[in-house]
Coordinates of C-alpha atoms and ligand atoms in Angstrom, one line a residue:
M15 CA 302.6 177.7 35.2
S16 CA 303.2 174.1 34.0
T17 CA 305.8 173.7 31.2
I18 CA 304.5 173.2 27.8
E19 CA 305.7 170.2 25.9
Y20 CA 306.0 170.3 22.2
R21 CA 305.7 167.5 19.6
L22 CA 307.5 169.5 16.8
P23 CA 310.9 171.2 17.1
Q24 CA 310.1 174.9 17.9
K25 CA 312.4 176.3 15.3
R26 CA 312.2 178.4 12.2
A27 CA 313.9 176.4 9.3
L28 CA 313.5 177.0 5.6
V29 CA 314.5 174.2 3.2
T30 CA 313.1 175.8 0.0
P31 CA 312.3 179.3 -1.1
L32 CA 308.6 180.1 -0.3
P33 CA 306.4 178.9 -1.7
G34 CA 308.2 175.6 -2.2
P35 CA 307.4 173.3 -5.2
K36 CA 304.7 171.3 -3.4
S37 CA 302.9 174.4 -2.3
A38 CA 303.2 175.9 -5.8
A39 CA 301.6 172.7 -7.3
L40 CA 298.7 172.9 -4.8
T41 CA 298.1 176.5 -5.7
A42 CA 297.8 175.4 -9.4
R43 CA 295.4 172.6 -8.5
R44 CA 293.5 175.0 -6.2
R45 CA 292.9 177.5 -9.0
A46 CA 291.0 174.8 -11.0
A47 CA 288.9 173.6 -8.1
V48 CA 288.5 176.3 -5.4
A49 CA 286.5 179.5 -6.1
A50 CA 288.6 182.6 -6.6
G51 CA 286.6 184.5 -4.0
V52 CA 288.3 182.6 -1.1
G53 CA 291.7 184.2 -0.4
S54 CA 294.7 183.0 1.6
S55 CA 297.2 185.2 3.4
V56 CA 300.1 183.0 2.4
P57 CA 300.6 180.7 -0.6
V58 CA 302.1 178.0 1.7
Y59 CA 300.2 174.8 2.5
A60 CA 300.1 173.4 6.0
A61 CA 301.1 169.8 6.7
D62 CA 301.6 169.9 10.5
A63 CA 301.4 172.5 13.3
D64 CA 302.3 172.5 17.0
G65 CA 303.1 175.3 19.6
G66 CA 304.4 178.2 17.6
V67 CA 305.3 176.5 14.3
I68 CA 303.5 175.5 11.2
V69 CA 305.3 173.0 9.0
D70 CA 304.4 173.2 5.3
V71 CA 304.1 170.5 2.7
D72 CA 307.7 171.2 1.5
G73 CA 309.1 170.7 5.0
N74 CA 309.6 174.3 5.8
S75 CA 309.1 175.2 9.5
L76 CA 307.5 178.6 9.8
I77 CA 306.7 180.7 12.9
D78 CA 303.0 181.3 13.3
M79 CA 302.2 184.8 14.3
G80 CA 298.5 184.6 13.4
S81 CA 297.1 181.5 15.1
G82 CA 294.7 181.1 12.2
I83 CA 293.3 184.5 13.1
A84 CA 293.3 184.2 16.9
V85 CA 292.0 180.7 17.1
T86 CA 294.8 178.3 18.2
N87 CA 295.5 180.1 21.5
V88 CA 296.4 176.7 23.0
G89 CA 298.3 175.6 19.9
A90 CA 297.1 173.8 16.8
S91 CA 297.6 170.3 18.2
D92 CA 297.3 170.6 21.9
P93 CA 297.5 167.0 23.1
K94 CA 294.5 167.3 25.5
V95 CA 292.4 168.8 22.7
A96 CA 293.5 166.1 20.2
A97 CA 292.8 163.3 22.6
A98 CA 289.3 164.7 23.6
V99 CA 288.4 165.0 19.9
A100 CA 289.5 161.5 19.1
E101 CA 287.7 160.1 22.2
Q102 CA 284.5 161.8 21.4
A103 CA 284.6 161.0 17.7
G104 CA 285.0 157.4 18.6
R105 CA 281.8 157.4 20.6
F106 CA 279.5 159.7 18.6
T107 CA 280.2 162.6 16.3
H108 CA 276.6 164.0 16.3
T109 CA 273.2 163.4 17.6
C110 CA 271.9 167.0 17.4
F111 CA 271.4 168.8 20.7
M112 CA 267.9 169.7 19.5
V113 CA 267.1 165.9 19.1
T114 CA 269.1 163.9 21.6
P115 CA 271.0 166.2 23.9
Y116 CA 274.3 165.3 25.7
E117 CA 276.2 166.5 28.8
S118 CA 279.2 168.2 27.2
Y119 CA 277.0 171.0 25.8
I120 CA 275.8 171.8 29.4
Q121 CA 279.4 171.6 30.7
V122 CA 280.5 174.2 28.1
A123 CA 277.6 176.4 29.1
E124 CA 278.6 176.0 32.8
E125 CA 282.2 176.9 32.1
L126 CA 281.2 180.0 30.1
A127 CA 278.9 181.2 32.9
V128 CA 282.0 181.2 35.1
L129 CA 284.5 182.6 32.7
T130 CA 282.5 185.5 31.1
P131 CA 282.4 188.9 33.0
G132 CA 279.9 189.3 35.8
D133 CA 278.4 187.0 38.4
H134 CA 274.8 187.4 37.5
E135 CA 272.7 184.5 36.4
K136 CA 273.5 183.6 32.8
R137 CA 272.4 181.4 30.0
T138 CA 274.3 180.1 26.9
V139 CA 273.5 178.9 23.4
L140 CA 276.1 177.2 21.2
F141 CA 276.6 177.7 17.5
N142 CA 279.3 177.0 14.8
S143 CA 280.9 180.3 13.7
G144 CA 281.4 183.8 15.1
A145 CA 279.0 185.3 12.6
E146 CA 276.3 182.9 13.7
A147 CA 276.9 183.9 17.3
V148 CA 276.6 187.6 16.4
E149 CA 273.4 186.9 14.4
N150 CA 271.8 185.2 17.4
A151 CA 272.9 187.8 19.9
I152 CA 271.0 190.4 17.8
K153 CA 268.0 188.1 17.5
V154 CA 267.8 187.8 21.3
A155 CA 268.2 191.5 21.8
R156 CA 265.5 192.4 19.4
L157 CA 263.0 189.8 20.8
A158 CA 263.8 190.8 24.4
T159 CA 263.5 194.5 23.9
G160 CA 260.8 194.5 21.2
R161 CA 262.9 197.1 19.4
D162 CA 264.5 197.0 15.9
A163 CA 267.6 199.3 15.7
V164 CA 271.1 198.1 16.2
V165 CA 274.2 200.3 16.6
A166 CA 277.6 199.2 15.4
F167 CA 280.8 201.2 15.1
D168 CA 283.3 202.5 12.5
H169 CA 286.0 199.9 11.8
A170 CA 283.8 197.1 13.1
Y171 CA 284.0 193.6 11.9
H172 CA 281.3 191.1 12.8
G173 CA 281.2 188.6 10.0
R174 CA 280.2 187.7 6.4
T175 CA 276.5 186.6 6.6
N176 CA 273.9 189.1 5.5
L177 CA 273.2 190.6 8.9
T178 CA 276.8 190.6 10.0
M179 CA 278.0 192.1 6.7
A180 CA 275.6 195.0 7.5
L181 CA 277.3 195.3 10.9
T182 CA 280.8 195.2 9.4
A183 CA 282.2 198.6 8.4
K184 CA 284.6 197.9 5.6
S185 CA 283.2 197.5 2.1
M186 CA 286.1 195.9 0.2
P187 CA 286.4 192.9 0.3
Y188 CA 283.6 192.1 2.7
K189 CA 280.5 193.8 1.3
T190 CA 281.2 195.2 -2.1
N191 CA 278.3 194.1 -4.5
F192 CA 276.9 191.6 -1.9
G193 CA 273.9 193.8 -0.9
P194 CA 271.2 194.6 -0.3
F195 CA 272.0 194.6 3.4
A196 CA 269.9 194.1 6.5
P197 CA 268.0 197.2 7.6
E198 CA 268.0 199.1 10.9
I199 CA 271.8 199.0 11.4
Y200 CA 273.3 202.4 12.4
R201 CA 277.0 203.2 12.4
M202 CA 278.5 205.4 15.1
P203 CA 282.0 206.9 15.5
M204 CA 284.5 204.7 17.4
S205 CA 287.1 205.8 19.8
Y206 CA 290.4 205.5 17.9
P207 CA 293.0 207.4 20.0
F208 CA 295.6 207.4 17.2
R209 CA 293.3 209.1 14.8
D210 CA 290.9 211.0 17.1
Q211 CA 291.5 214.7 17.9
P212 CA 294.3 214.7 20.5
G213 CA 293.2 214.8 24.0
L214 CA 289.7 213.4 23.3
T215 CA 288.9 211.3 26.4
G216 CA 287.1 207.9 26.3
Q217 CA 284.1 209.6 28.0
Q218 CA 284.0 212.3 25.4
A219 CA 284.2 209.8 22.5
A220 CA 281.4 207.9 24.1
R221 CA 279.2 211.0 24.5
R222 CA 279.9 211.8 20.8
A223 CA 278.4 208.4 19.8
I224 CA 275.6 208.7 22.4
T225 CA 274.5 212.1 21.2
Q226 CA 274.3 210.8 17.6
I227 CA 272.4 207.7 18.8
E228 CA 269.9 209.9 20.7
K229 CA 269.4 212.3 17.7
Q230 CA 269.4 209.8 14.9
I231 CA 267.7 206.8 16.4
G232 CA 266.3 207.4 19.8
A233 CA 267.0 205.1 22.7
E234 CA 263.4 203.8 22.7
S235 CA 264.0 202.3 19.2
L236 CA 267.4 200.8 20.0
A237 CA 267.6 197.1 20.7
A238 CA 271.3 196.7 21.0
I239 CA 274.8 198.2 20.8
I240 CA 277.4 195.7 19.5
I241 CA 281.1 196.4 19.8
E242 CA 284.4 194.6 19.8
P243 CA 286.1 195.7 23.1
I244 CA 289.3 195.7 21.1
Q245 CA 288.5 195.9 17.4
G246 CA 290.1 193.1 15.4
E247 CA 290.0 193.2 11.6
G248 CA 289.4 197.0 11.7
G249 CA 293.0 197.5 13.0
F250 CA 293.4 196.3 16.6
I251 CA 291.9 199.5 17.8
V252 CA 291.9 199.9 21.6
P253 CA 289.3 202.5 22.6
A254 CA 290.4 205.2 25.0
E255 CA 289.8 204.3 28.7
G256 CA 286.3 205.2 29.8
F257 CA 284.7 204.7 26.3
L258 CA 283.3 201.3 27.0
P259 CA 282.1 201.9 30.6
T260 CA 280.3 205.0 29.5
L261 CA 278.5 203.2 26.7
V262 CA 277.6 200.3 29.0
E263 CA 276.2 202.7 31.6
W264 CA 274.1 204.6 29.0
A265 CA 272.8 201.3 27.6
R266 CA 271.8 200.1 31.0
E267 CA 270.0 203.3 31.8
N268 CA 268.1 203.1 28.5
G269 CA 267.2 199.4 28.4
V270 CA 269.5 198.8 25.4
V271 CA 271.2 195.4 25.3
F272 CA 275.0 195.8 25.3
I273 CA 276.7 193.1 23.3
A274 CA 280.5 192.6 23.5
D275 CA 281.8 190.8 20.4
E276 CA 284.7 188.9 21.9
V277 CA 285.1 186.5 19.0
Q278 CA 288.7 187.7 18.3
S279 CA 289.6 189.1 21.7
G280 CA 288.4 186.3 23.9
F281 CA 289.9 183.3 25.6
A282 CA 293.1 184.6 27.3
R283 CA 294.2 186.5 24.2
T284 CA 294.5 190.0 25.8
G285 CA 295.9 188.8 29.1
D286 CA 292.5 188.4 30.7
W287 CA 289.9 185.8 29.9
F288 CA 288.0 188.5 27.9
A289 CA 289.0 192.0 26.8
S290 CA 285.9 193.3 28.7
D291 CA 287.6 192.4 31.9
A292 CA 290.3 195.1 31.7
E293 CA 287.9 197.9 32.4
G294 CA 285.5 195.8 34.4
I295 CA 282.6 196.1 32.1
V296 CA 279.8 193.6 32.3
P297 CA 278.1 193.1 28.9
D298 CA 274.5 191.9 28.7
I299 CA 275.6 189.3 26.1
V300 CA 279.0 188.1 25.0
T301 CA 279.7 186.6 21.6
M302 CA 282.5 184.1 21.5
A303 CA 284.1 181.7 18.9
K304 CA 287.7 181.3 17.6
G305 CA 289.8 180.5 20.7
I306 CA 287.0 178.7 22.5
A307 CA 287.7 175.2 21.2
G308 CA 291.3 174.9 20.2
G309 CA 290.6 175.1 16.5
M310 CA 287.3 173.1 16.3
P311 CA 284.4 175.1 15.0
L312 CA 282.3 176.3 17.9
S313 CA 280.8 179.6 18.9
A314 CA 278.6 180.8 21.8
I315 CA 276.5 183.5 23.2
T316 CA 276.4 183.9 26.9
G317 CA 274.3 186.5 28.6
R318 CA 271.8 187.6 31.1
A319 CA 269.3 184.8 31.9
D320 CA 266.3 187.1 31.9
L321 CA 267.2 188.1 28.3
L322 CA 268.1 184.7 26.9
D323 CA 265.2 183.0 28.6
K324 CA 262.7 185.3 27.0
V325 CA 263.0 183.5 23.7
H326 CA 260.3 180.9 23.1
P327 CA 261.4 177.2 23.1
G328 CA 262.6 176.3 19.6
G329 CA 263.4 179.9 18.7
L330 CA 267.2 179.3 18.9
G331 CA 269.3 176.5 17.5
G332 CA 270.8 174.9 14.4
T333 CA 271.7 171.4 13.3
Y334 CA 275.3 171.5 14.3
G335 CA 275.3 174.1 17.1
G336 CA 277.3 172.7 20.0
N337 CA 278.5 169.7 18.1
P338 CA 279.7 167.1 20.7
V339 CA 283.2 166.8 19.1
A340 CA 283.6 170.6 19.3
C341 CA 282.3 170.7 22.9
A342 CA 284.8 168.0 23.9
A343 CA 287.5 170.2 22.3
A344 CA 286.3 173.3 24.1
L345 CA 286.3 171.6 27.5
A346 CA 289.9 170.4 26.8
A347 CA 291.0 173.8 25.5
I348 CA 289.6 175.6 28.5
E349 CA 291.4 173.2 30.8
A350 CA 294.7 173.7 28.9
M351 CA 294.2 177.5 29.1
R352 CA 293.7 177.2 32.9
E353 CA 296.5 174.7 33.4
N354 CA 299.1 176.7 31.5
D355 CA 297.8 180.0 32.8
L356 CA 297.5 181.4 29.3
P357 CA 296.2 184.8 30.4
A358 CA 299.6 185.2 32.2
R359 CA 301.4 183.9 29.1
A360 CA 299.5 186.5 26.9
R361 CA 300.6 189.3 29.3
H362 CA 304.2 188.1 29.1
I363 CA 304.1 188.0 25.3
G364 CA 302.7 191.5 25.3
E365 CA 305.5 192.8 27.5
V366 CA 308.3 191.2 25.5
A367 CA 306.9 192.3 22.1
T368 CA 305.8 195.9 23.0
T369 CA 309.2 196.6 24.6
R370 CA 311.0 195.7 21.4
L371 CA 308.4 197.3 19.1
R372 CA 308.2 200.6 21.1
A373 CA 312.0 200.8 20.9
L374 CA 311.9 200.3 17.2
A375 CA 309.1 202.9 16.9
D376 CA 311.4 205.5 18.4
E377 CA 313.7 205.0 15.4
V378 CA 311.3 204.4 12.6
P379 CA 309.1 207.4 11.7
A380 CA 306.9 205.2 9.5
I381 CA 305.6 203.5 12.7
G382 CA 302.5 205.6 13.7
E383 CA 301.6 203.6 16.7
V384 CA 302.3 200.4 18.6
R385 CA 299.2 199.3 20.5
G386 CA 297.2 196.4 21.8
R387 CA 296.9 194.4 25.0
G388 CA 298.5 191.0 25.9
A389 CA 299.1 189.0 22.8
M390 CA 296.7 191.0 20.6
L391 CA 299.3 193.6 19.3
A392 CA 299.5 195.8 16.3
V393 CA 301.8 198.3 14.6
E394 CA 300.2 201.0 12.4
F395 CA 302.2 202.4 9.5
V396 CA 302.0 205.9 8.1
K397 CA 303.8 208.0 5.6
P398 CA 306.6 209.5 7.8
G399 CA 305.7 212.8 9.3
T400 CA 302.0 212.4 8.5
D401 CA 299.1 210.3 9.7
E402 CA 298.4 209.1 6.2
P403 CA 298.0 205.3 6.2
D404 CA 300.7 203.3 4.3
A405 CA 299.2 200.1 3.1
A406 CA 301.9 199.4 0.6
V407 CA 304.7 199.3 3.2
T408 CA 302.5 197.2 5.4
K409 CA 302.0 194.6 2.7
D410 CA 305.7 194.6 2.0
I411 CA 306.6 194.0 5.6
A412 CA 304.3 190.9 5.7
A413 CA 305.8 189.6 2.5
R414 CA 309.4 190.1 3.8
A415 CA 308.5 188.4 7.0
L416 CA 307.1 185.4 5.1
E417 CA 310.2 185.2 3.0
Q418 CA 312.1 184.7 6.2
G419 CA 309.7 182.1 7.5
V420 CA 307.3 184.2 9.7
I421 CA 303.6 184.2 9.0
L422 CA 302.4 187.7 9.8
L423 CA 298.9 189.0 9.2
T424 CA 297.8 192.5 8.3
C425 CA 294.5 194.3 9.1
G426 CA 292.9 197.7 9.4
T427 CA 290.3 199.7 7.6
Y428 CA 293.2 201.3 5.7
G429 CA 295.2 198.0 5.4
N430 CA 298.1 199.7 7.2
V431 CA 298.4 197.6 10.3
I432 CA 300.4 194.5 11.1
R433 CA 299.0 192.4 13.9
L434 CA 300.8 190.0 16.2
L435 CA 298.6 187.1 17.3
P436 CA 300.9 184.2 18.2
P437 CA 299.6 181.0 19.8
L438 CA 299.8 181.7 23.5
V439 CA 301.9 178.6 24.0
I440 CA 304.7 180.0 21.8
G441 CA 308.1 179.7 23.6
D442 CA 310.3 182.7 24.4
E443 CA 313.1 181.8 22.0
L444 CA 310.7 181.4 19.1
L445 CA 309.0 184.6 19.9
D446 CA 312.3 186.4 20.1
D447 CA 313.3 185.0 16.7
A448 CA 309.9 186.1 15.2
L449 CA 310.4 189.6 16.6
T450 CA 313.9 189.8 15.1
V451 CA 312.6 188.8 11.7
I452 CA 309.7 191.4 12.0
E453 CA 312.1 194.2 13.1
G454 CA 314.3 193.3 10.1
A455 CA 311.3 193.3 7.7
I456 CA 310.2 196.7 9.0
R457 CA 313.6 198.3 8.7
A458 CA 314.0 196.9 5.2
A459 CA 310.6 197.9 4.0
V460 CA 310.3 201.5 5.2
Ligands
LIG747 N1 283.4 188.9 15.2 C1 285.2 190.3 16.2 O1 286.9 188.9 14.4 C2 286.1 186.9 12.5 C3 287.4 187.0 9.8 C4 288.3 186.7 8.7 P1 283.5 183.8 11.9 N2 287.3 187.5 12.2 C5 288.1 186.9 11.2 C6 287.7 186.8 7.4 O2 288.2 187.5 6.5 O3 286.6 186.1 7.2 C7 285.1 187.6 13.5 C8 285.6 188.6 14.4 C9 284.7 189.2 15.2 C10 282.9 188.0 14.3 C11 283.8 187.3 13.5 C12 283.2 186.3 12.6 O4 283.6 185.0 12.9 O5 283.8 182.6 12.7 O6 284.6 184.1 10.8 O7 282.1 183.8 11.4

């Protein structure tokens, strides 16, 4: 593993209370110009970011435990990514791959064929956002199978466009009053070991979903099953072992396209290139975004050549899909992930953090569960002695962490989960400091 060099001091340092005066002034300006419907987790405005820190406009240096929601796995200003972006922008920012194509799009597709699970022949299409990738994976599955129905799961998150809202489980804030929603989407029970009946195996949880699919839809009407191999927004839910392989096997036997939504879990985050790798499942189509391009907007679907190539020429695309600046960033980010062996870094972060959080869980009855894989980790909070979700305490923990200079995100259907998603290039000292702050915030809040 090569050593990572940082541009900014990797230290937590507060020079004002948070938010500082400049951030507060921006919040006031923002209210008059930006629609209220766009939220921000923290009221602190970024000026600079590198490695594990974000420096705000008031000069405070905060520890980033969110990576802009699992995006800046290689850091927010990786020198290779920055140079590749500048170099490409200096030559051309856009021609449109559908008008005058360019090599870097093909190179990204070649890389994704190697990195995604399975050694079958694959094809790739590039887009801009995770939601757009999901939309297109469903388009391909419907065309290729000639079927309409799509299965998604409890606690799923797949995006904010009309089709992906329909796939997303949680109403508030994602769906409330934004309907009507796309038809032919069916929701099935997820494997959620912490909340399932004790002892329910992954295979049993999968059979529970499959029985409902067979009774309520019928395999012959089902185009696709879409699932996050580790659920993100829904609460960092890791399904019981055997759940995913059983679903994949059933899908294969029944001509149903199995789509792994790896938008949040992909690109070294979980200690493998993709979360699907841990149980060796080979999805028919993988959706990707976030970590793919070091912070530049790019997304992709990569899948079985026979499925993707069924679509008529011109059936898939978009003006900006596979933008050349974003492709240059992706190639540099993938190189940085390989060079710094970020899958190994993610496993290391996971070991350090879970050891400390599990020890804390032994002492703190409000911690229902510590879970996750690699650097996709979560702590679920409950009212002590019950499994009743405690969203208030969770919110309080994030607020207390921020007060101390640690950006900590929450998630979960019940809003009772804190999630740890640091940039994978975060140094050990900074990680230890962040964990100390988080432990303190948990002890103080419960
Ligand atoms: N699929 C698994 O996690 C995006 C959304 C945050 P886009 N998750 C963060 C928010 O409140 O909007 C996500 C995801 C999974 C799809 C998406 C959608 O990706 O790039 O946000 O469209």
